[in-house]
Amino acid sequence: MPNLAFHTEVLNQVITKRAAQGDPIAIKLKNPANAKLKEFAILGAMGPDMLRYIPVSQKLVKFLTQSIPPATSGKVLTPAEITTATTKIQNDMSNLSNTDQALAFELYFNPIGAIYAVLFSGLVVPVWPILDKTTDFFNKLSVIVQNQDEIALALVIGQFSDIQKGAKSLTGLPSTLQLMEVVLGSILTLGPWMEMNQTFPAPTENIADRRFEFLRWHKTSEFAQSLVANASSDNQKAYVFGWQSHMASSITAEPFINNITGGPYRTHWWRNRLVGNFVDSWTFGFFEQHPNPSMSGDNPTPAYFDPTTGTGWPALCDGGNLQDKFNVGNLSGPAPDDVPESVKAMAKGDLGTLPNSFPAEISKLFSKALNDTYPAATQPVLGVDASFQTIPAFDDKTLANAYVGASAVYWFMTSGHGALVNSVLGPGTGMPEPGWITQGSTPSPAQAGVNIGAAICAAILAALAALFTLGGALPLGLITLEAALSVPVIDWNTVANELFWLRKTLIDEENLMQKMLVMGGLAYPPPVMLGAQVNIMGNNVTLPATDLTPPLNPSISAVPNVTGIPLCKSNELTTEGISATFIPASYPRWLDTKSTVAPAADLNFAVFPLTIKTETKATENPIPPNTYPQTFVNGFGLKNGGIITAEPYPTSNLFFGDAVSNAVQLIADGPTKLPDYNLDGDRGYGWLAWDAVAGSNPFNVPVQDMQEV
């Protein structure tokens, strides 16, 4: 689905247009002096999606990480130890519903929170500071070497031991990564309850919806009406302004994401996240430069990334800092060479007092709208307690906890720390590569002890395996560089060459890990991954970034692949396989459970579901093909009366236009005229909220729907 960068850009333009129309709260939001007020609007622009990032408990973190050795332990597990630990993890995960039902329910309800807790605990908290410290050291040293400044060198030479110690501490990382991959892959298989083939609660029971699913799928207009009716302070009004903008963006742009994905979140939940991340990065890069780029087909001007100058589109992953844009609780950033407290808290499952910083007036507004709209008996539950009493999914801390988790995740994805940087190496020295490059060459995953054949998710495995070389060439190069700097008469040319190759080693490994994290749906792509510049018959053209749908040609550029399905523009693919006719395209495609590559849905998320049939009542897709995100932001205008237009169930099949135009109309008219839409565009463009027919089990038979009652 469109993520926060897309929603923020829509919000920015809606504020401008509504301020011009005399909207009092928009006028205040547009005033730079009210930057704090705007944070509340951006918080609202996340809509229900902030609830995706609710951190999991300390008990669940401990369970998920109990068999994963610390990344900096320096201990390399033997193949036998790896096998034993892998088997234990698989058994523990598969038996969790029998051994600890409450913990199993928590994992199901918070899969994204659990994934980032494992990632933060195993990689980000221990490894990111090492990468940041090493990068900072190399940057300082580059200036010293360029200036041949022996006095400045004397002041930093003592830091070598810390840098070497950090690099050497990662020698046990392959063991950490392999076992982490087993845990993450297991969590990725947890789709929405409706698709999980469970008998109790029945797949049709809304009480088993996750929190964000519940608010995106049911009584969406009624909830917004309650927010509007009860907002009294400027902070609350700004929050509600953002929430309505989010609704319009979701109704109009979610079908665009579904078009690229091949289906909605419900049937292709992790592929939906992968596509949303690419669309977010593209949208941010396009609108954060002035004037906006021009697009001629797939060719942007200026280019996504120009290797000759090292310049390109603004990078969401490196300096976007989305966590600061909704920092209504004033959570602090990291200390030098460290990570924020929110990241540490999420990694431990112990939020401490951090949620207390969240404004109570927003929690109260949210809770009132929730309880006014949804009777308690219809709200999701997290299972039962020891006394067999149901545990409500929502309480007065729900939104505050989600805020801390969202802040942690968006810091990871957009702050430019660790491996998620937009690095440019610069020109070489013209000298040959040092001998330590060969001595410390990268081991293959198999040589490092990773059994690829047993991998649950190859993309995640590759992402984690990319750090192997930090225990190889980098420590050897640091030793050689220190020796070159310690001689009585320094050969600055040799030192410059050693430093260049050290920086190249670090940047190459960071870029590789970034690429794999991106293709794993865990991180935003940098501009260089949005498209590849190639010369075809004397003409420079841009090939758009695509997924990994065969045929593959991954060697062309830094772009993951340029022969699959584009990840940032709409397509004209239909149902029933590759040979089907084109346009009008219908969707959504059925849950992909029969893939020979990844038989557990949605683990084949990097591939378009070309051969998967559509569900019953597949609907026509009015999304124009070969269209990029900026047009869905503001390029269509208002069409066919927009989203306010009442329509028969399930959909009018009319095209509504762009997000900004519809958000302006919605906020001007208020949500009282807005139908209850399914905000995921589930089952088709413009579909209203629906329930599954009692007795329907979509895991075996495509879901049968009825209008929400």
XYZ file of C-alpha atoms in Angstrom:
709
model
C 0.000 0.000 0.000
C 1.161 3.630 -0.341
C 3.377 4.268 2.656
C 4.121 7.382 4.664
C 6.186 9.298 2.092
C 3.355 9.072 -0.457
C 0.742 10.084 2.109
C 2.919 12.955 3.340
C 3.332 14.384 -0.146
C -0.405 14.217 -0.738
C -0.973 15.911 2.620
C 1.476 18.725 1.802
C -0.368 19.558 -1.407
C -3.793 19.265 0.224
C -2.726 21.708 2.937
C -1.704 24.230 0.285
C -4.962 23.884 -1.645
C -7.220 23.953 1.400
C -5.349 26.971 2.818
C -6.021 28.796 -0.448
C -9.712 27.950 0.013
C -9.692 29.531 3.484
C -9.674 26.385 5.654
C -8.589 27.674 9.114
C -6.666 24.584 10.178
C -4.972 24.335 6.760
C -3.871 27.966 7.031
C -2.260 27.189 10.370
C -0.639 24.018 9.013
C 0.836 25.934 6.088
C 2.496 28.474 8.392
C 6.157 27.438 8.960
C 5.897 28.788 12.503
C 3.456 25.957 13.260
C 5.836 23.105 12.432
C 4.836 21.263 15.598
C 1.178 21.391 14.619
C 2.011 19.855 11.253
C 3.552 16.856 13.015
C 0.040 16.007 14.224
C -1.281 16.179 10.659
C 1.461 13.834 9.419
C 0.726 11.511 12.330
C -2.869 11.430 11.127
C -1.723 10.885 7.544
C -0.409 7.478 8.631
C -4.014 6.518 9.298
C -4.441 2.986 10.649
C -1.022 2.037 9.257
C 0.793 3.237 12.379
C -0.752 0.253 14.152
C 1.379 -2.064 12.008
C 4.401 -1.126 14.074
C 3.155 -1.921 17.576
C 6.193 -3.405 19.369
C 5.939 -6.923 20.727
C 6.449 -7.904 24.345
C 9.714 -8.721 26.059
C 8.554 -12.309 26.392
C 7.950 -12.648 22.641
C 11.284 -11.004 21.771
C 13.033 -13.447 24.080
C 11.206 -16.375 22.480
C 12.030 -15.265 18.915
C 15.713 -14.570 19.618
C 16.529 -17.301 22.157
C 18.360 -19.469 19.611
C 20.084 -16.604 17.774
C 23.617 -15.852 19.053
C 24.533 -12.149 19.438
C 25.967 -10.600 16.276
C 29.073 -9.415 18.114
C 29.687 -12.569 20.160
C 32.649 -13.545 17.975
C 31.506 -17.162 18.202
C 31.151 -19.204 15.034
C 28.746 -22.104 15.416
C 29.651 -25.464 13.939
C 27.433 -26.999 11.217
C 26.081 -29.407 13.819
C 25.229 -26.529 16.156
C 23.550 -24.661 13.299
C 21.458 -27.708 12.432
C 20.445 -28.229 16.048
C 19.490 -24.579 16.514
C 17.585 -24.480 13.209
C 15.577 -27.547 14.129
C 14.815 -26.082 17.547
C 13.616 -22.790 16.024
C 11.389 -24.569 13.516
C 9.896 -26.794 16.208
C 9.418 -23.903 18.605
C 7.700 -21.759 15.965
C 5.423 -24.525 14.675
C 4.425 -25.618 18.190
C 3.933 -22.143 19.654
C 0.143 -22.274 19.472
C 0.253 -25.402 21.642
C 2.981 -24.344 24.085
C 1.924 -20.727 24.628
C -1.313 -19.704 22.966
C -1.155 -16.144 24.243
C 2.294 -15.679 22.711
C 1.102 -17.213 19.441
C -1.784 -14.735 19.298
C 0.586 -11.853 19.984
C 2.890 -12.947 17.152
C -0.041 -13.250 14.771
C -1.393 -9.819 15.682
C 1.993 -8.052 15.429
C 4.049 -9.739 12.675
C 5.726 -6.555 11.434
C 6.532 -5.453 14.964
C 8.013 -8.903 15.594
C 10.082 -8.841 12.386
C 11.652 -5.487 13.182
C 12.221 -6.502 16.814
C 14.285 -9.485 15.619
C 16.085 -7.368 13.019
C 16.845 -4.610 15.516
C 17.967 -7.026 18.211
C 20.182 -9.121 15.965
C 21.571 -6.535 13.540
C 20.715 -2.901 14.014
C 21.490 -2.370 17.694
C 24.836 -4.253 17.697
C 26.018 -3.699 14.095
C 24.808 -0.255 12.991
C 27.050 1.606 15.500
C 30.066 -0.336 14.213
C 29.265 0.621 10.624
C 28.641 4.253 11.533
C 31.827 4.512 13.574
C 33.867 2.911 10.798
C 32.357 5.198 8.165
C 33.006 8.303 10.289
C 36.595 7.190 10.855
C 37.199 6.647 7.146
C 35.713 10.063 6.349
C 38.035 11.789 8.839
C 40.984 9.820 7.566
C 40.217 10.699 3.952
C 40.538 14.407 4.722
C 43.783 13.815 6.630
C 45.289 11.764 3.803
C 44.180 14.264 1.180
C 45.892 17.046 3.141
C 48.836 14.821 4.159
C 48.332 16.170 7.673
C 50.601 14.243 10.066
C 49.544 16.323 13.078
C 45.859 15.486 12.571
C 46.868 11.886 11.918
C 48.501 11.667 15.320
C 45.190 12.642 16.922
C 43.213 9.804 15.319
C 45.751 6.991 15.011
C 44.715 5.675 18.404
C 41.203 4.979 17.098
C 42.457 2.106 14.948
C 42.209 -0.404 17.770
C 38.492 0.355 18.330
C 37.733 0.114 14.611
C 39.618 -3.176 14.322
C 37.922 -4.534 17.416
C 34.516 -3.714 15.955
C 35.285 -5.421 12.646
C 36.689 -8.523 14.348
C 33.687 -8.795 16.663
C 31.542 -9.698 13.675
C 33.321 -12.980 12.943
C 30.363 -14.924 14.340
C 27.847 -12.987 12.291
C 27.189 -15.775 9.725
C 25.749 -17.952 12.490
C 23.589 -15.093 13.731
C 22.298 -14.355 10.252
C 21.451 -17.893 9.288
C 19.380 -18.494 12.390
C 17.755 -15.066 12.168
C 16.675 -15.916 8.641
C 14.820 -18.984 9.905
C 12.872 -16.878 12.401
C 12.046 -14.063 9.943
C 10.931 -16.498 7.261
C 8.582 -18.176 9.695
C 6.967 -14.855 10.627
C 6.500 -13.859 6.976
C 4.135 -16.787 6.473
C 1.568 -15.249 8.854
C -1.032 -13.686 6.587
C -4.418 -12.208 7.491
C -6.673 -14.549 9.462
C -9.077 -14.880 6.553
C -6.283 -16.507 4.543
C -4.818 -18.735 7.271
C -7.188 -21.745 6.985
C -8.057 -21.677 10.674
C -11.354 -23.005 11.978
C -11.617 -21.000 15.213
C -12.337 -18.204 15.020
C -13.877 -18.792 11.605
C -12.164 -17.032 8.680
C -15.189 -14.757 8.448
C -14.874 -13.455 12.027
C -13.790 -9.812 12.188
C -12.602 -10.278 15.777
C -9.519 -11.998 14.330
C -8.567 -9.004 12.164
C -5.341 -7.273 13.067
C -5.838 -3.776 14.419
C -4.819 -1.965 11.236
C -6.765 -4.434 9.083
C -9.901 -3.854 11.153
C -9.745 -0.076 10.744
C -8.934 -0.287 7.021
C -11.698 -2.778 6.230
C -14.712 -1.831 8.346
C -16.915 1.266 8.816
C -14.122 3.510 7.570
C -16.312 6.537 6.898
C -18.183 6.202 10.201
C -14.887 6.183 12.082
C -13.729 9.315 10.235
C -17.039 11.034 10.963
C -16.560 10.406 14.678
C -13.019 11.788 14.543
C -14.252 14.957 12.847
C -17.175 15.382 15.243
C -15.053 15.060 18.381
C -11.895 16.967 17.392
C -11.769 20.213 19.389
C -8.145 21.350 19.828
C -5.927 22.415 16.939
C -3.755 19.323 17.487
C -6.786 17.064 17.193
C -8.085 18.919 14.142
C -4.682 18.632 12.472
C -4.638 14.894 13.221
C -8.104 14.462 11.716
C -7.116 16.572 8.683
C -4.260 14.127 8.072
C -6.483 11.087 8.638
C -8.955 12.238 5.970
C -6.079 12.859 3.573
C -4.904 9.309 4.251
C -8.346 7.933 3.439
C -8.491 9.696 0.081
C -4.956 8.580 -0.755
C -5.787 4.991 0.124
C -9.041 4.838 -1.839
C -7.478 6.342 -4.978
C -3.885 5.047 -4.857
C -4.143 1.630 -3.207
C -5.484 0.150 -6.484
C -2.296 1.470 -8.145
C -0.219 -0.516 -5.634
C -2.470 -3.550 -6.147
C -2.001 -3.287 -9.892
C 1.773 -3.557 -9.526
C 1.473 -6.199 -6.814
C -1.035 -8.379 -8.653
C -3.446 -8.458 -5.721
C -4.415 -6.659 -2.526
C -2.686 -6.743 0.832
C -4.974 -9.572 1.993
C -3.671 -12.088 -0.562
C -0.175 -10.691 -1.193
C 0.701 -8.975 2.065
C 4.506 -8.873 1.817
C 4.672 -8.168 -1.920
C 2.342 -5.269 -1.206
C 4.917 -3.912 1.250
C 7.772 -4.346 -1.266
C 5.874 -2.410 -3.932
C 4.786 0.273 -1.466
C 8.397 0.885 -0.460
C 9.470 1.428 -4.075
C 6.536 3.744 -4.781
C 7.313 5.693 -1.601
C 10.956 6.208 -2.589
C 10.010 7.244 -6.111
C 7.385 9.707 -4.837
C 9.753 11.249 -2.300
C 12.534 11.642 -4.862
C 10.215 13.212 -7.432
C 8.557 15.809 -5.207
C 11.519 16.679 -2.970
C 13.424 18.362 -5.811
C 12.454 21.648 -7.401
C 11.519 21.922 -10.130
C 10.048 18.438 -10.242
C 11.680 16.106 -12.761
C 10.176 15.525 -16.167
C 9.316 12.022 -17.366
C 9.556 10.969 -21.014
C 8.312 7.413 -20.960
C 10.598 5.696 -18.460
C 13.325 8.323 -18.785
C 13.530 10.898 -15.962
C 15.309 14.240 -16.259
C 17.390 14.553 -14.194
C 18.353 10.883 -13.948
C 17.631 8.806 -10.864
C 21.392 8.611 -10.331
C 24.271 9.916 -12.433
C 27.367 7.754 -11.837
C 29.626 10.340 -13.465
C 28.775 13.021 -10.903
C 27.541 10.920 -7.999
C 24.338 12.985 -7.873
C 20.736 11.939 -8.235
C 17.236 12.213 -6.862
C 16.813 12.910 -3.132
C 17.165 9.670 -1.200
C 14.340 8.767 1.170
C 16.532 6.129 2.814
C 19.347 8.575 3.576
C 18.108 11.765 5.184
C 14.359 11.504 4.593
C 14.002 11.246 8.394
C 10.290 10.576 8.326
C 10.395 9.763 12.047
C 11.038 13.451 12.749
C 8.022 14.573 10.734
C 5.514 13.005 13.151
C 7.525 13.362 16.367
C 4.611 14.665 18.426
C 6.076 13.125 21.595
C 9.552 14.621 21.128
C 11.346 11.270 21.149
C 15.099 11.846 21.081
C 17.431 10.809 18.295
C 20.550 8.695 18.746
C 23.760 9.642 20.494
C 26.835 9.642 18.208
C 27.549 6.138 16.847
C 24.458 4.737 18.528
C 20.790 4.056 17.792
C 17.748 5.826 19.296
C 16.181 4.623 22.520
C 13.030 3.720 20.586
C 15.020 1.221 18.501
C 16.615 -0.289 21.600
C 13.222 -0.483 23.293
C 11.655 -2.265 20.326
C 14.629 -4.648 20.167
C 14.130 -5.564 23.843
C 10.344 -5.535 23.918
C 10.446 -3.106 26.821
C 9.189 0.376 25.957
C 9.656 1.744 29.463
C 8.314 5.268 29.756
C 8.636 6.162 26.046
C 4.887 5.812 25.299
C 4.145 8.367 28.022
C 5.453 11.061 25.689
C 2.548 10.524 23.283
C -0.124 13.246 23.572
C -3.072 11.991 25.627
C -5.504 14.167 23.669
C -4.878 12.102 20.522
C -5.265 8.791 22.352
C -8.555 9.992 23.860
C -9.872 11.188 20.499
C -8.903 7.903 18.850
C -10.457 5.774 21.621
C -13.720 7.700 21.567
C -14.044 7.350 17.794
C -13.247 3.659 18.064
C -15.835 2.939 20.728
C -18.469 5.173 19.126
C -18.070 3.391 15.789
C -17.513 -0.222 16.779
C -19.414 -1.884 19.645
C -17.028 -3.640 22.027
C -18.304 -7.078 21.002
C -17.299 -6.451 17.370
C -13.743 -5.271 18.038
C -10.746 -7.599 17.584
C -9.473 -9.569 20.555
C -5.979 -10.822 21.358
C -7.120 -14.139 22.785
C -8.061 -14.974 26.364
C -6.298 -14.524 29.676
C -5.736 -17.088 32.441
C -9.335 -16.614 33.561
C -10.578 -17.202 30.004
C -11.631 -13.573 29.658
C -11.114 -12.027 26.229
C -8.224 -9.571 25.888
C -9.234 -6.466 23.891
C -6.979 -5.539 20.986
C -7.346 -1.830 21.747
C -6.669 -0.022 25.008
C -5.616 3.470 26.062
C -1.932 2.686 25.314
C -2.403 1.171 21.850
C -1.756 4.322 19.842
C 1.120 5.456 22.086
C 2.888 2.090 21.753
C 2.397 2.141 17.983
C 3.900 5.636 17.861
C 7.110 4.430 19.533
C 7.335 1.467 17.152
C 6.681 3.592 14.065
C 9.343 6.070 15.167
C 11.874 3.242 15.529
C 11.072 1.651 12.170
C 11.099 4.919 10.220
C 14.408 5.908 11.843
C 15.829 2.610 10.595
C 14.371 3.099 7.106
C 15.025 6.817 6.511
C 17.806 8.177 8.756
C 20.762 7.084 6.628
C 22.542 5.093 9.344
C 24.279 1.739 9.223
C 24.085 0.061 5.827
C 21.093 2.107 4.649
C 23.078 5.002 3.239
C 23.298 6.540 -0.217
C 27.066 6.108 -0.536
C 29.285 7.407 -3.336
C 32.875 6.143 -3.409
C 34.579 8.738 -5.577
C 37.460 8.286 -8.051
C 40.105 5.622 -7.556
C 43.824 6.155 -7.111
C 45.030 4.505 -10.301
C 47.083 2.041 -8.225
C 46.487 -1.734 -8.077
C 44.299 -3.283 -5.426
C 46.099 -4.428 -2.263
C 46.860 -8.062 -1.523
C 44.483 -8.217 1.417
C 41.527 -7.954 -0.985
C 42.196 -11.515 -2.179
C 43.138 -12.822 1.263
C 39.898 -11.617 2.773
C 37.638 -12.331 -0.169
C 33.957 -12.798 0.408
C 32.886 -16.369 1.209
C 29.829 -17.684 -0.538
C 26.767 -18.282 1.629
C 27.411 -22.017 1.367
C 31.049 -21.587 2.464
C 29.834 -19.493 5.359
C 27.632 -22.320 6.542
C 24.276 -21.197 5.135
C 22.175 -23.951 3.616
C 20.476 -22.163 0.742
C 18.331 -25.166 -0.075
C 16.726 -24.935 3.352
C 16.166 -21.176 3.198
C 12.608 -20.140 3.927
C 12.978 -16.868 2.074
C 15.895 -16.402 -0.298
C 15.624 -12.615 -0.389
C 15.916 -12.319 3.391
C 18.752 -14.850 3.447
C 20.692 -12.890 0.864
C 20.124 -9.664 2.765
C 21.559 -11.063 5.938
C 24.384 -12.983 4.287
C 25.725 -9.756 2.768
C 27.500 -8.831 5.998
C 29.819 -11.838 5.922
C 32.779 -9.917 4.520
C 32.910 -7.499 7.432
C 34.756 -10.262 9.238
C 36.985 -10.938 6.230
C 38.689 -8.313 4.084
C 37.899 -5.317 6.280
C 39.937 -6.381 9.363
C 42.885 -7.376 7.156
C 42.777 -4.039 5.346
C 42.678 -2.108 8.612
C 45.808 -3.880 9.793
C 47.606 -3.036 6.535
C 46.486 0.601 6.631
C 47.581 1.023 10.245
C 50.989 -0.363 9.352
C 51.314 2.038 6.405
C 50.482 4.985 8.641
C 52.876 3.949 11.403
C 56.142 4.006 9.431
C 58.602 6.898 10.125
C 58.183 8.324 6.606
C 54.623 7.937 5.353
C 54.072 7.044 1.680
C 50.862 9.020 1.252
C 50.106 7.510 -2.163
C 50.171 4.003 -0.686
C 48.069 5.118 2.241
C 45.535 6.741 -0.089
C 45.272 3.525 -2.086
C 44.812 1.378 1.022
C 42.131 3.745 2.305
C 40.347 3.830 -1.050
C 40.076 0.038 -1.124
C 39.002 -0.081 2.492
C 36.234 2.414 1.812
C 35.283 0.480 -1.313
C 35.099 -2.752 0.675
C 32.837 -1.167 3.267
C 30.618 0.636 0.742
C 30.316 -2.451 -1.475
C 29.176 -4.539 1.459
C 26.799 -1.857 2.737
C 25.328 -1.456 -0.744
C 24.928 -5.207 -1.132
C 23.183 -5.537 2.200
C 21.015 -2.521 1.422
C 19.980 -4.011 -1.906
C 18.971 -7.263 -0.286
C 17.143 -5.581 2.593
C 15.267 -3.545 0.010
C 14.266 -6.594 -2.019
C 13.259 -8.262 1.225
C 10.658 -5.527 1.772
C 12.455 -4.293 4.885
C 14.024 -1.044 3.645
C 13.535 1.772 1.148
C 15.518 1.679 -2.123
C 18.035 4.470 -2.838
C 17.665 6.412 -6.114
C 20.173 4.192 -7.924
C 17.780 1.260 -7.461
C 14.824 3.038 -9.082
C 16.113 2.596 -12.633
C 19.196 1.739 -14.669
C 20.774 4.011 -17.257
C 21.937 1.965 -20.249
C 23.031 2.762 -23.780
C 20.995 1.041 -26.463
C 22.129 1.599 -30.039
C 23.767 4.880 -29.119
C 20.840 6.187 -27.088
C 20.882 6.581 -23.312
C 17.681 5.139 -21.897
C 16.421 4.265 -18.432
C 15.204 0.778 -17.643
C 12.794 0.899 -14.692
C 13.493 -1.167 -11.601
C 11.533 -4.396 -11.624
C 10.823 -7.341 -9.405
C 12.439 -10.759 -9.852
C 9.855 -12.222 -12.208
C 11.774 -14.371 -14.778
C 13.644 -13.982 -17.017
C 16.344 -12.539 -14.797
C 19.192 -10.264 -15.781
C 20.587 -8.947 -12.491
C 24.031 -7.999 -13.812
C 23.036 -4.901 -15.797
C 23.300 -2.420 -12.949
C 22.668 -1.743 -9.290
C 18.966 -2.038 -10.042
C 17.763 -5.385 -8.641
C 16.475 -6.561 -12.011
C 15.282 -4.874 -15.181
C 13.443 -7.646 -16.983
C 10.610 -8.435 -14.586
C 7.500 -6.435 -13.649
C 8.191 -2.714 -12.982
C 7.880 -1.779 -9.323
C 7.090 1.929 -9.717
C 4.614 2.096 -12.586
C 1.285 0.477 -13.421
C 1.031 -2.434 -15.841
C -1.551 -3.894 -18.194
C -1.351 -7.496 -17.096
C -4.571 -9.449 -16.773
C -5.610 -12.688 -15.142
C -5.090 -16.295 -16.028
C -1.433 -16.214 -16.956
C 1.018 -14.650 -19.365
C -0.867 -15.530 -22.554
C -4.045 -13.685 -21.593
C -5.243 -10.664 -23.515
C -4.405 -7.194 -22.312
C -6.751 -4.476 -21.042
C -9.102 -4.284 -19.320
C -7.080 -5.917 -16.572
C -8.859 -7.512 -13.644
C -7.761 -8.393 -10.157
C -7.242 -9.378 -7.364
C -5.334 -12.561 -7.842
C -5.937 -15.428 -5.490
C -3.590 -16.270 -2.635
C -0.439 -17.881 -4.052
C -0.114 -21.138 -2.098
C 0.976 -23.424 -4.896
C 4.290 -21.830 -5.833
C 7.056 -24.387 -6.249
C 9.576 -21.727 -5.242
C 7.930 -20.726 -1.983
C 4.879 -22.885 -1.251
C 4.069 -20.943 1.912
C 2.259 -17.754 0.890
C 3.427 -14.926 0.478
C 7.118 -15.966 0.446
C 7.356 -15.659 -3.313
C 6.743 -11.936 -2.907
C 9.516 -10.822 -5.267
C 7.672 -12.382 -8.231
C 4.459 -11.178 -9.882
C 1.692 -13.820 -9.576
C 1.305 -14.200 -13.330
C -0.117 -17.719 -13.269
C -2.468 -17.247 -10.306
C -6.195 -17.082 -11.025
C -8.325 -14.230 -9.799
C -10.901 -14.575 -7.063
C -14.579 -14.844 -7.866
C -16.045 -11.534 -9.035
C -12.766 -10.285 -10.430
C -13.328 -6.637 -11.311
C -12.104 -4.462 -14.130
C -9.106 -2.315 -13.326
C -9.487 1.313 -14.503
C -5.884 2.134 -13.572
C -4.150 3.526 -16.689
C -1.126 1.371 -17.578
C 2.461 2.630 -17.722
C 1.732 5.445 -15.267
C 4.132 6.604 -12.534
C 3.238 7.656 -8.952
C 3.238 11.436 -9.434
C 0.133 11.187 -11.618
C -1.731 9.359 -8.855
C -0.708 12.107 -6.449
C -1.984 15.082 -8.456
C -2.107 14.368 -12.190
C -5.659 13.188 -12.932
C -7.842 15.783 -11.258
C -11.285 14.834 -9.937
C -13.094 12.255 -12.071
C -16.704 11.034 -12.080
C -17.618 12.988 -8.973
C -14.766 11.555 -6.931
C -14.911 9.255 -3.919
C -17.815 11.177 -2.345
C -20.177 9.874 -5.019
C -22.581 7.294 -3.626
C -22.338 4.029 -5.485
C -23.997 0.621 -5.464
C -22.296 -2.324 -3.807
C -19.701 -3.542 -4.511
C -18.321 -0.798 -6.802
C -19.350 1.585 -9.543
C -16.194 0.734 -11.520
C -15.773 4.473 -12.097
C -12.338 6.080 -11.925
C -12.116 8.681 -9.136
C -9.009 10.619 -10.201
C -5.963 11.524 -8.123
C -5.354 11.551 -4.369
C -4.934 15.304 -3.853
C -8.125 16.297 -5.688
C -10.177 13.731 -3.793
C -8.642 14.632 -0.425
C -9.414 18.319 -0.984
C -13.024 17.439 -1.806
C -13.358 15.075 1.171
C -12.011 17.581 3.695
C -14.102 20.414 2.237
C -17.363 18.432 2.266
C -16.630 16.301 5.323
C -16.900 12.502 5.510
C -20.679 12.377 6.108
C -21.275 11.800 2.382
C -18.395 9.318 2.071
C -19.375 5.652 1.702
C -17.632 3.063 3.861
C -14.824 1.991 1.554
C -12.398 -0.870 1.989
C -9.205 1.207 2.187
C -7.109 -1.580 0.656
C -8.978 -1.590 -2.654
C -9.587 -5.223 -1.765
C -11.379 -7.215 -4.487
C -11.171 -4.294 -6.923
C -11.083 -0.562 -7.597
C -13.473 1.462 -5.475
C -14.869 -1.489 -3.576
C -16.951 -0.696 -0.546
C -16.425 -2.366 2.822
C -17.370 -6.022 2.699
C -17.545 -9.100 4.903
C -16.860 -12.683 3.977
C -19.957 -14.848 3.659
C -20.417 -17.141 6.660
C -18.864 -20.533 5.958
C -16.488 -19.183 3.323
C -12.934 -20.464 3.624
C -10.790 -18.580 1.092
C -7.758 -20.767 1.741
C -9.463 -23.601 -0.151
C -12.212 -21.818 -2.056
C -11.982 -18.177 -3.231
C -13.663 -15.849 -0.750
C -17.338 -15.058 -1.176
C -18.336 -11.554 -0.151
C -21.346 -9.638 1.024
C -21.857 -5.963 1.835
C -20.805 -5.019 5.339
C -23.704 -4.831 7.742
